[in-house]
Amino acid sequence: AAAQARLEAAIDRRLEARAVRRPARRVGGWLAAATSAAAVALVVLMLPLTPTPAIAFSQIQAHFRDFRTLRFDMTQSATGQETFAMRVSVTRDGKVRTDIGEDMSVVVNPVERRMLTIVHRERIAVEAPFEGAPEAGDGLEWLQEVRDFQGIATRLPDSRVIDGRLAYGWQLLAATVELELWATEDGLPLQMKMKGAGDVRFDFRFEFDVAFAPEVFSTAIPAGYSRGNAED
């Protein structure tokens, strides 16, 4: 979108002006990753109740659909090498915060229709209108396949211990996506592994009903940060 392009250009110019002594990193790539993370959160929330004979898997999906807050850590890897890691925090009413390492945070408030992008090292923050979910053709088609999945969830034969809890696995197959989801006996999701196109892999760790501080989802410019102007 034009607004996002202006936002990326404004941040790039501010970063160049600061002459940071490290290899240049394209902010547009971070914004794309943050947008992807927000889309992941929305997809997880809208996973349909699939027609499966196993009640336990329906319980897993119920946790994704009926929660107060959700936080998950996601790592992406390709050819066995981690490419980036992020933490995504979500509320029942749709607020999303994406923290990409210590470099950047993106807060999306769909109620206020506002988005705040915070570049921590350079201590700048850019406000922008929230224009909705990414459009088709932006590399997120595999997320749509997960959202529209109508197949059968297959129970895996083995169990494992995740964060001190006994977990049971389920496998879901879609056109280009393979999901492996691990949950407790009562259906609380703990971990999910996702295979994308080629060698791309995603790993998720879930926490439900986390007590977030109010400032986590604030779209106000943090103290000590300067305001960037997406229209510059």
Backbone as numpy.savetxt, mean C-alpha at the origin, in Angstrom:
# Nx Ny Nz CAx CAy CAz Cx Cy Cz
-1.96 12.13 -14.45 -2.80 13.32 -14.45 -1.92 14.55 -14.45
-2.49 15.66 -14.94 -1.70 16.88 -15.05 -1.26 17.38 -13.69
-2.15 17.29 -12.68 -1.79 17.78 -11.34 -0.64 17.00 -10.76
-0.65 15.67 -10.95 0.45 14.86 -10.41 1.75 15.18 -11.14
1.68 15.42 -12.45 2.89 15.76 -13.20 3.48 17.06 -12.69
2.61 18.05 -12.42 3.11 19.32 -11.88 3.71 19.14 -10.51
3.06 18.26 -9.70 3.58 17.97 -8.36 4.98 17.39 -8.43
5.17 16.39 -9.30 6.48 15.75 -9.42 7.53 16.75 -9.90
7.16 17.59 -10.87 8.12 18.55 -11.39 8.52 19.55 -10.32
7.55 19.99 -9.50 7.86 20.96 -8.45 8.82 20.37 -7.43
8.57 19.12 -7.03 9.46 18.50 -6.05 10.84 18.30 -6.63
10.91 17.86 -7.89 12.21 17.66 -8.53 13.02 18.96 -8.53
12.35 20.09 -8.82 13.07 21.36 -8.85 13.56 21.75 -7.47
12.74 21.48 -6.42 13.18 21.81 -5.08 14.37 20.96 -4.66
14.35 19.69 -5.03 15.45 18.80 -4.67 16.74 19.23 -5.36
16.65 19.62 -6.63 17.84 20.08 -7.35 18.40 21.34 -6.71
17.50 22.24 -6.26 17.96 23.49 -5.66 18.69 23.25 -4.35
18.31 22.19 -3.63 18.97 21.90 -2.36 20.35 21.28 -2.55
20.65 20.79 -3.74 21.96 20.19 -4.06 22.33 19.12 -3.04
21.47 18.17 -2.83 21.73 17.10 -1.87 22.87 16.23 -2.36
23.80 15.91 -1.47 24.97 15.14 -1.88 24.70 13.65 -1.77
23.97 13.14 -2.70 23.73 11.71 -2.82 23.21 11.45 -4.22
23.24 10.19 -4.66 22.78 9.90 -6.01 21.35 10.38 -6.20
21.08 10.95 -7.36 19.75 11.49 -7.63 18.73 10.37 -7.62
17.58 10.65 -7.01 16.51 9.67 -6.95 15.26 10.33 -7.48
14.64 9.74 -8.43 13.48 10.37 -9.07 12.29 10.30 -8.14
11.77 11.47 -7.76 10.64 11.52 -6.86 9.40 10.94 -7.52
9.29 11.09 -8.84 8.14 10.53 -9.52 8.01 9.04 -9.28
9.15 8.34 -9.19 9.11 6.91 -8.91 8.54 6.63 -7.54
8.94 7.47 -6.55 8.39 7.29 -5.19 6.90 7.56 -5.19
6.46 8.59 -5.92 5.04 8.89 -5.97 4.26 7.75 -6.59
4.83 7.14 -7.65 4.17 6.00 -8.27 4.06 4.85 -7.29
5.14 4.61 -6.52 5.12 3.54 -5.53 4.08 3.82 -4.46
4.00 5.07 -4.02 3.03 5.43 -2.99 1.61 5.25 -3.51
1.38 5.66 -4.77 0.07 5.47 -5.37 -0.27 3.99 -5.45
0.72 3.17 -5.81 0.50 1.73 -5.87 0.12 1.19 -4.51
0.79 1.67 -3.47 0.49 1.19 -2.12 -0.92 1.55 -1.72
-1.34 2.77 -2.05 -2.71 3.17 -1.75 -3.70 2.28 -2.49
-3.37 1.95 -3.74 -4.24 1.06 -4.52 -4.28 -0.33 -3.89
-3.12 -0.80 -3.41 -3.09 -2.09 -2.73 -4.04 -2.09 -1.55
-4.00 -1.01 -0.76 -4.87 -0.92 0.41 -6.34 -1.00 -0.01
-6.71 -0.26 -1.06 -8.09 -0.27 -1.52 -8.49 -1.64 -2.03
-7.60 -2.31 -2.74 -7.90 -3.65 -3.26 -8.11 -4.63 -2.13
-7.24 -4.57 -1.11 -7.39 -5.47 0.03 -8.74 -5.27 0.69
-9.16 -4.00 0.83 -10.43 -3.71 1.48 -11.61 -4.26 0.68
-11.48 -4.33 -0.63 -12.61 -4.69 -1.47 -12.51 -6.11 -2.03
-11.66 -6.96 -1.45 -11.62 -8.35 -1.88 -13.02 -8.95 -1.72
-13.58 -9.55 -2.77 -14.94 -10.07 -2.68 -15.01 -11.34 -1.84
-16.20 -11.62 -1.32 -16.41 -12.88 -0.61 -16.57 -13.97 -1.66
-15.51 -14.72 -1.90 -15.51 -15.69 -3.00 -16.32 -16.93 -2.65
-16.87 -17.62 -3.67 -17.66 -18.82 -3.44 -16.76 -20.01 -3.12
-16.31 -20.12 -1.89 -15.44 -21.22 -1.49 -16.13 -22.08 -0.45
-15.97 -23.41 -0.53 -16.62 -24.28 0.45 -15.96 -24.21 1.82
-14.82 -23.55 1.95 -14.11 -23.49 3.23 -14.53 -22.24 3.99
-15.21 -22.44 5.13 -15.69 -21.31 5.92 -14.52 -20.46 6.40
-13.39 -21.08 6.72 -12.25 -20.36 7.28 -11.78 -19.25 6.35
-11.80 -19.47 5.05 -11.33 -18.42 4.16 -12.30 -17.25 4.13
-13.57 -17.52 4.24 -14.54 -16.44 4.33 -14.30 -15.61 5.60
-13.85 -16.27 6.66 -13.51 -15.54 7.89 -12.32 -14.61 7.65
-11.35 -15.08 6.87 -10.20 -14.24 6.54 -10.66 -12.99 5.82
-11.51 -13.16 4.82 -12.00 -12.01 4.05 -12.84 -11.08 4.92
-13.56 -11.65 5.89 -14.36 -10.81 6.79 -13.48 -9.86 7.59
-12.29 -10.31 7.96 -11.36 -9.43 8.69 -10.95 -8.25 7.82
-10.74 -8.48 6.53 -10.35 -7.40 5.63 -11.49 -6.41 5.41
-12.73 -6.88 5.53 -13.86 -6.01 5.22 -14.40 -5.30 6.45
-14.16 -5.83 7.63 -14.75 -5.25 8.84 -13.66 -5.04 9.87
-13.00 -3.90 9.81 -11.97 -3.58 10.79 -12.03 -2.09 11.10
-11.42 -1.72 12.21 -11.35 -0.32 12.60 -10.16 0.35 11.93
-8.99 -0.27 12.06 -7.78 0.22 11.39 -6.97 -0.99 10.92
-6.11 -0.74 9.95 -5.25 -1.79 9.41 -3.89 -1.17 9.07
-2.84 -1.90 9.42 -1.49 -1.48 9.01 -0.79 -2.69 8.41
-0.11 -2.47 7.29 0.69 -3.57 6.75 2.01 -3.06 6.21
3.03 -3.88 6.39 4.34 -3.63 5.80 4.42 -4.42 4.51
4.86 -3.78 3.45 4.95 -4.43 2.15 6.35 -4.25 1.59
6.93 -5.33 1.13 8.20 -5.26 0.42 8.00 -5.80 -0.99
8.67 -5.20 -1.94 8.64 -5.66 -3.32 10.04 -6.09 -3.71
10.13 -7.21 -4.40 11.42 -7.70 -4.86 11.30 -8.15 -6.31
12.44 -8.13 -6.99 12.52 -8.59 -8.38 13.83 -9.32 -8.55
13.78 -10.48 -9.19 14.96 -11.34 -9.39 15.69 -11.57 -8.07
14.91 -11.71 -7.00 15.50 -12.02 -5.70 16.05 -10.85 -4.94
16.01 -9.63 -5.50 16.55 -8.45 -4.84 15.41 -7.52 -4.43
15.44 -7.06 -3.17 14.41 -6.15 -2.70 14.56 -4.80 -3.40
13.46 -4.30 -3.97 13.50 -3.03 -4.69 13.03 -1.87 -3.82
12.01 -2.08 -2.99 11.63 -1.06 -2.03 10.73 -1.69 -0.97
10.61 -0.96 0.15 9.76 -1.39 1.25 8.93 -0.21 1.71
7.74 -0.48 2.16 6.87 0.60 2.63 5.93 0.09 3.71
5.41 1.03 4.48 4.39 0.74 5.48 3.14 1.52 5.12
2.01 0.83 5.09 0.74 1.45 4.73 -0.22 1.34 5.91
-0.81 2.48 6.29 -1.77 2.54 7.39 -3.12 2.97 6.83
-4.19 2.29 7.25 -5.52 2.52 6.68 -6.54 2.61 7.80
-7.54 3.48 7.63 -8.66 3.54 8.57 -9.93 3.07 7.89
-10.94 2.77 8.70 -12.20 2.28 8.17 -12.81 3.26 7.17
-12.65 4.57 7.42 -13.27 5.56 6.54 -12.41 5.91 5.33
-11.33 5.16 5.08 -10.59 5.30 3.83 -9.36 6.16 3.85
-8.96 6.69 5.02 -7.71 7.45 5.07 -6.54 6.48 4.91
-5.52 6.91 4.15 -4.37 6.06 3.88 -3.09 6.87 4.06
-2.14 6.31 4.80 -0.81 6.91 4.89 0.20 5.87 4.42
1.09 6.28 3.52 2.13 5.41 2.99 3.48 6.00 3.37
4.28 5.23 4.10 5.63 5.63 4.47 6.62 4.78 3.70
7.43 5.42 2.86 8.42 4.72 2.04 9.78 4.91 2.70
10.16 3.92 3.48 11.40 4.02 4.23 11.39 5.28 5.08
12.53 5.97 5.13 12.64 7.24 5.83 12.65 8.42 4.85
12.38 8.13 3.57 12.49 9.15 2.53 11.23 9.98 2.36
10.09 9.32 2.31 8.88 10.02 1.91 7.65 9.43 2.59
6.67 10.29 2.85 5.36 9.86 3.33 4.29 10.51 2.46
3.23 9.77 2.19 2.11 10.31 1.43 0.83 10.03 2.22
0.09 11.09 2.53 -1.17 10.96 3.27 -2.31 11.30 2.32
-3.27 10.40 2.22 -4.43 10.61 1.35 -5.68 10.65 2.22
-6.45 11.72 2.10 -7.70 11.86 2.84 -8.83 12.01 1.83
-9.54 10.92 1.51 -10.58 10.99 0.48 -11.79 11.81 0.92
-12.00 11.95 2.24 -13.12 12.76 2.71 -12.87 14.23 2.40
-11.64 14.69 2.70 -11.26 16.07 2.40 -10.82 16.25 0.95
-10.63 15.11 0.25 -10.11 15.10 -1.12 -8.79 15.86 -1.19
-7.91 15.53 -0.24 -6.60 16.16 -0.16 -5.52 15.09 -0.07
-4.36 15.42 -0.62 -3.19 14.55 -0.52 -1.99 15.40 -0.13
-1.20 14.90 0.82 0.00 15.60 1.27 1.19 14.69 1.03
2.17 15.17 0.28 3.41 14.44 0.02 4.52 15.09 0.83
5.18 14.32 1.69 6.22 14.84 2.58 7.55 14.21 2.21
8.52 15.04 1.85 9.87 14.58 1.54 10.72 14.90 2.77
11.06 13.87 3.55 11.61 14.09 4.88 13.03 14.66 4.86
13.90 14.09 4.05 15.29 14.54 4.09 15.41 16.00 3.68
14.62 16.41 2.69 14.66 17.79 2.23 13.71 18.69 3.01
12.86 18.08 3.87 11.94 18.80 4.75 11.03 19.75 3.96
10.42 19.19 2.92 9.41 19.93 2.18 8.13 19.10 2.14
7.00 19.78 2.01 5.70 19.12 1.93 4.88 19.79 0.84
4.24 18.98 0.03 3.47 19.50 -1.11 2.03 19.05 -0.98
1.11 20.01 -1.01 -0.31 19.71 -0.96 -0.85 19.57 -2.38
-1.81 18.68 -2.54 -2.43 18.50 -3.85 -3.82 17.93 -3.66
-4.73 18.18 -4.60 -6.04 17.55 -4.51 -5.92 16.06 -4.77
-6.75 15.28 -4.10 -6.77 13.84 -4.34 -7.73 13.57 -5.48
-7.22 12.97 -6.55 -8.01 12.81 -7.76 -8.53 11.40 -7.96
-8.46 10.57 -6.92 -9.04 9.25 -7.02 -8.01 8.19 -7.31
-8.49 6.95 -7.48 -7.62 5.81 -7.69 -6.91 5.91 -9.04
-5.76 5.23 -9.21 -5.05 5.24 -10.48 -5.91 4.68 -11.61
-5.72 5.20 -12.80 -6.47 4.74 -13.95 -5.86 3.46 -14.50
-6.65 2.76 -15.32 -6.16 1.53 -15.95 -4.99 1.85 -16.85
-4.09 0.87 -17.00 -2.95 1.06 -17.87 -1.74 1.62 -17.16
-1.78 1.74 -15.83 -0.67 2.30 -15.09 0.20 1.24 -14.43
0.04 -0.03 -14.85 0.83 -1.11 -14.28 0.18 -1.78 -13.09
-1.07 -1.42 -12.78 -1.76 -2.00 -11.62 -2.85 -2.98 -12.03
-2.78 -3.48 -13.28 -3.83 -4.39 -13.74 -3.92 -5.64 -12.88
-2.76 -6.10 -12.40 -2.77 -7.31 -11.58 -3.54 -7.09 -10.28
-3.58 -5.85 -9.77 -4.38 -5.56 -8.59 -5.86 -5.71 -8.89
-6.24 -5.30 -10.09 -7.64 -5.44 -10.49 -8.03 -6.91 -10.55
-7.10 -7.75 -10.99 -7.39 -9.18 -11.05 -7.66 -9.74 -9.66
-6.92 -9.25 -8.66 -7.16 -9.70 -7.29 -8.54 -9.23 -6.83
-8.85 -7.99 -7.11 -10.14 -7.45 -6.69 -11.31 -8.23 -7.29
-11.17 -8.65 -8.55 -12.26 -9.33 -9.24 -12.21 -10.85 -9.12
-11.30 -11.36 -8.30 -11.12 -12.81 -8.21 -12.41 -13.50 -7.79
-12.82 -14.54 -8.54 -14.03 -15.29 -8.25 -13.77 -16.79 -8.24
-12.54 -17.19 -7.99 -12.20 -18.61 -8.01 -12.36 -19.27 -6.66
-11.63 -20.36 -6.47 -11.69 -21.15 -5.25 -10.38 -21.00 -4.49
-10.48 -20.77 -3.19 -9.29 -20.70 -2.33 -8.94 -22.12 -1.89
-7.69 -22.52 -2.12 -7.24 -23.88 -1.79 -6.46 -23.87 -0.49
-6.85 -24.70 0.44 -6.16 -24.79 1.73 -4.84 -25.52 1.54
-3.74 -24.95 2.03 -2.43 -25.59 1.95 -2.31 -26.63 3.06
-1.57 -27.71 2.81 -1.54 -28.82 3.78 -0.75 -28.51 5.05
0.22 -27.62 4.99 1.09 -27.38 6.14 0.67 -26.13 6.90
1.13 -26.05 8.15 0.96 -24.85 8.96 2.34 -24.30 9.27
2.39 -23.07 9.78 3.66 -22.48 10.17 3.41 -21.49 11.31
4.49 -21.10 11.97 4.40 -20.13 13.06 4.86 -18.77 12.53
3.99 -17.77 12.64 4.29 -16.41 12.19 4.09 -15.46 13.37
5.15 -14.77 13.75 5.09 -13.84 14.89 4.54 -14.51 16.13
4.94 -15.77 16.34 4.54 -16.50 17.53 3.15 -17.09 17.47
2.46 -17.00 16.32 1.11 -17.54 16.19 1.08 -18.65 15.15
0.32 -19.69 15.44 0.16 -20.77 14.49 -0.72 -20.30 13.35
-0.25 -20.45 12.12 -0.96 -19.93 10.95 -1.19 -21.04 9.93
-2.29 -20.88 9.18 -2.67 -21.83 8.14 -2.73 -21.09 6.81
-2.31 -21.78 5.74 -2.16 -21.13 4.45 -3.28 -21.43 3.48
-3.52 -20.46 2.59 -4.48 -20.59 1.51 -3.84 -20.08 0.23
-4.19 -20.69 -0.89 -3.65 -20.28 -2.18 -4.78 -19.90 -3.11
-4.62 -18.75 -3.78 -5.60 -18.27 -4.75 -4.87 -18.06 -6.06
-5.48 -18.48 -7.14 -4.89 -18.31 -8.47 -5.79 -17.44 -9.33
-5.19 -16.42 -9.95 -5.90 -15.58 -10.91 -5.14 -15.64 -12.23
-5.54 -14.82 -13.19 -4.95 -14.91 -14.53 -3.44 -14.72 -14.51
-2.95 -13.68 -13.85 -1.50 -13.44 -13.81 -1.00 -13.27 -12.39
-1.83 -13.58 -11.40 -1.47 -13.36 -10.00 -1.63 -14.65 -9.21
-0.64 -14.93 -8.38 -0.74 -16.05 -7.45 -0.60 -15.51 -6.04
-1.61 -15.79 -5.21 -1.64 -15.30 -3.83 -1.49 -16.45 -2.85
-0.69 -16.23 -1.83 -0.57 -17.19 -0.74 -0.81 -16.41 0.55
-1.90 -16.73 1.25 -2.31 -15.96 2.41 -2.31 -16.85 3.64
-1.69 -16.34 4.73 -1.58 -17.11 5.97 -2.35 -16.40 7.07
-3.15 -17.18 7.82 -4.00 -16.61 8.86 -4.10 -17.57 10.05
-4.54 -17.03 11.18 -4.74 -17.86 12.37 -5.96 -18.75 12.18
-6.19 -19.62 13.15 -7.30 -20.56 13.06 -8.64 -19.85 12.99
-8.75 -18.67 13.63 -10.01 -17.94 13.58 -10.07 -16.95 12.42
-9.09 -17.03 11.49 -9.16 -16.25 10.27 -8.46 -14.91 10.28
-7.68 -14.58 11.33 -6.98 -13.30 11.37 -5.79 -13.34 10.41
-5.77 -12.53 9.36 -4.65 -12.55 8.40 -3.36 -12.05 9.04
-2.27 -12.77 8.79 -0.97 -12.39 9.32 0.02 -12.04 8.21
-0.01 -12.80 7.12 0.98 -12.61 6.06 0.37 -12.96 4.72
0.83 -12.29 3.68 0.40 -12.62 2.33 1.58 -12.47 1.38
1.73 -13.42 0.49 2.75 -13.37 -0.55 2.04 -13.31 -1.90
2.51 -12.44 -2.75 1.88 -12.24 -4.05 2.93 -12.30 -5.15
2.66 -13.08 -6.18 3.52 -13.14 -7.35 2.90 -12.29 -8.45
3.66 -11.33 -8.94 3.20 -10.51 -10.05 3.76 -11.02 -11.36
3.77 -10.16 -12.36 4.30 -10.54 -13.66 5.81 -10.73 -13.58
6.32 -11.69 -14.32 7.76 -11.93 -14.35 8.28 -12.38 -13.00
9.35 -11.74 -12.54 9.97 -12.11 -11.27 9.56 -11.20 -10.12
8.53 -10.39 -10.30 8.13 -9.45 -9.25 7.39 -10.20 -8.14
7.79 -9.93 -6.91 7.18 -10.55 -5.74 6.82 -9.47 -4.72
5.70 -9.68 -4.02 5.27 -8.78 -2.96 5.07 -9.60 -1.69
5.50 -9.04 -0.58 5.31 -9.70 0.71 4.63 -8.72 1.66
3.54 -9.16 2.31 2.76 -8.32 3.21 2.76 -8.91 4.62
2.84 -8.06 5.64 2.64 -8.44 7.04 1.55 -7.53 7.60
0.49 -8.14 8.18 -0.69 -7.39 8.58 -0.78 -7.20 10.09
-1.32 -6.04 10.49 -1.72 -5.77 11.88 -3.09 -5.10 11.82
-4.02 -5.63 12.60 -5.38 -5.09 12.60 -5.67 -4.32 13.89
-6.57 -3.32 13.76 -7.03 -2.51 14.89 -5.88 -1.89 15.66
-4.97 -1.29 14.92 -3.85 -0.56 15.51 -4.36 0.79 16.03
-3.88 1.21 17.20 -4.27 2.51 17.77 -3.35 3.60 17.20
-3.81 4.28 16.16 -3.01 5.32 15.52 -3.18 6.66 16.24
-2.10 7.43 16.32 -2.18 8.80 16.80 -2.87 9.65 15.73
-3.63 10.69 16.11 -4.36 11.50 15.12 -3.46 12.10 14.05
-2.22 12.46 14.41 -1.35 13.11 13.43 -0.89 12.19 12.31
-1.08 10.88 12.47 -0.65 9.94 11.43 -1.33 10.27 10.10
-2.61 10.64 10.16 -3.37 10.90 8.94 -3.63 12.39 8.70
-2.88 13.24 9.38 -3.06 14.67 9.20 -2.53 15.11 7.84
-3.28 15.99 7.17 -2.82 16.56 5.91 -2.27 17.97 6.10
-2.05 18.36 7.36 -1.42 19.66 7.63 0.09 19.54 7.43
0.72 20.60 6.96 2.17 20.58 6.75 2.85 20.48 8.11
3.74 19.51 8.32 4.38 19.32 9.62 5.22 20.53 10.02
5.36 20.73 11.33 6.20 21.81 11.83 7.63 21.58 11.38
8.28 22.66 10.94 9.67 22.57 10.50 9.84 22.22 9.04
8.71 22.02 8.33 8.77 21.71 6.89 8.30 22.93 6.10
8.90 23.14 4.95 8.47 24.24 4.08 7.46 23.72 3.07
6.61 24.63 2.60 5.56 24.25 1.66 6.09 24.29 0.23
5.92 23.18 -0.47 6.21 23.14 -1.89 4.96 23.51 -2.66
5.12 24.07 -3.83 3.99 24.52 -4.63 3.94 23.71 -5.91
2.90 22.88 -6.06 2.78 22.03 -7.24 2.54 22.83 -8.51
2.17 24.09 -8.38 1.90 24.91 -9.56 3.12 25.68 -10.02
4.25 25.59 -9.27 5.46 26.33 -9.65 5.96 25.89 -11.01
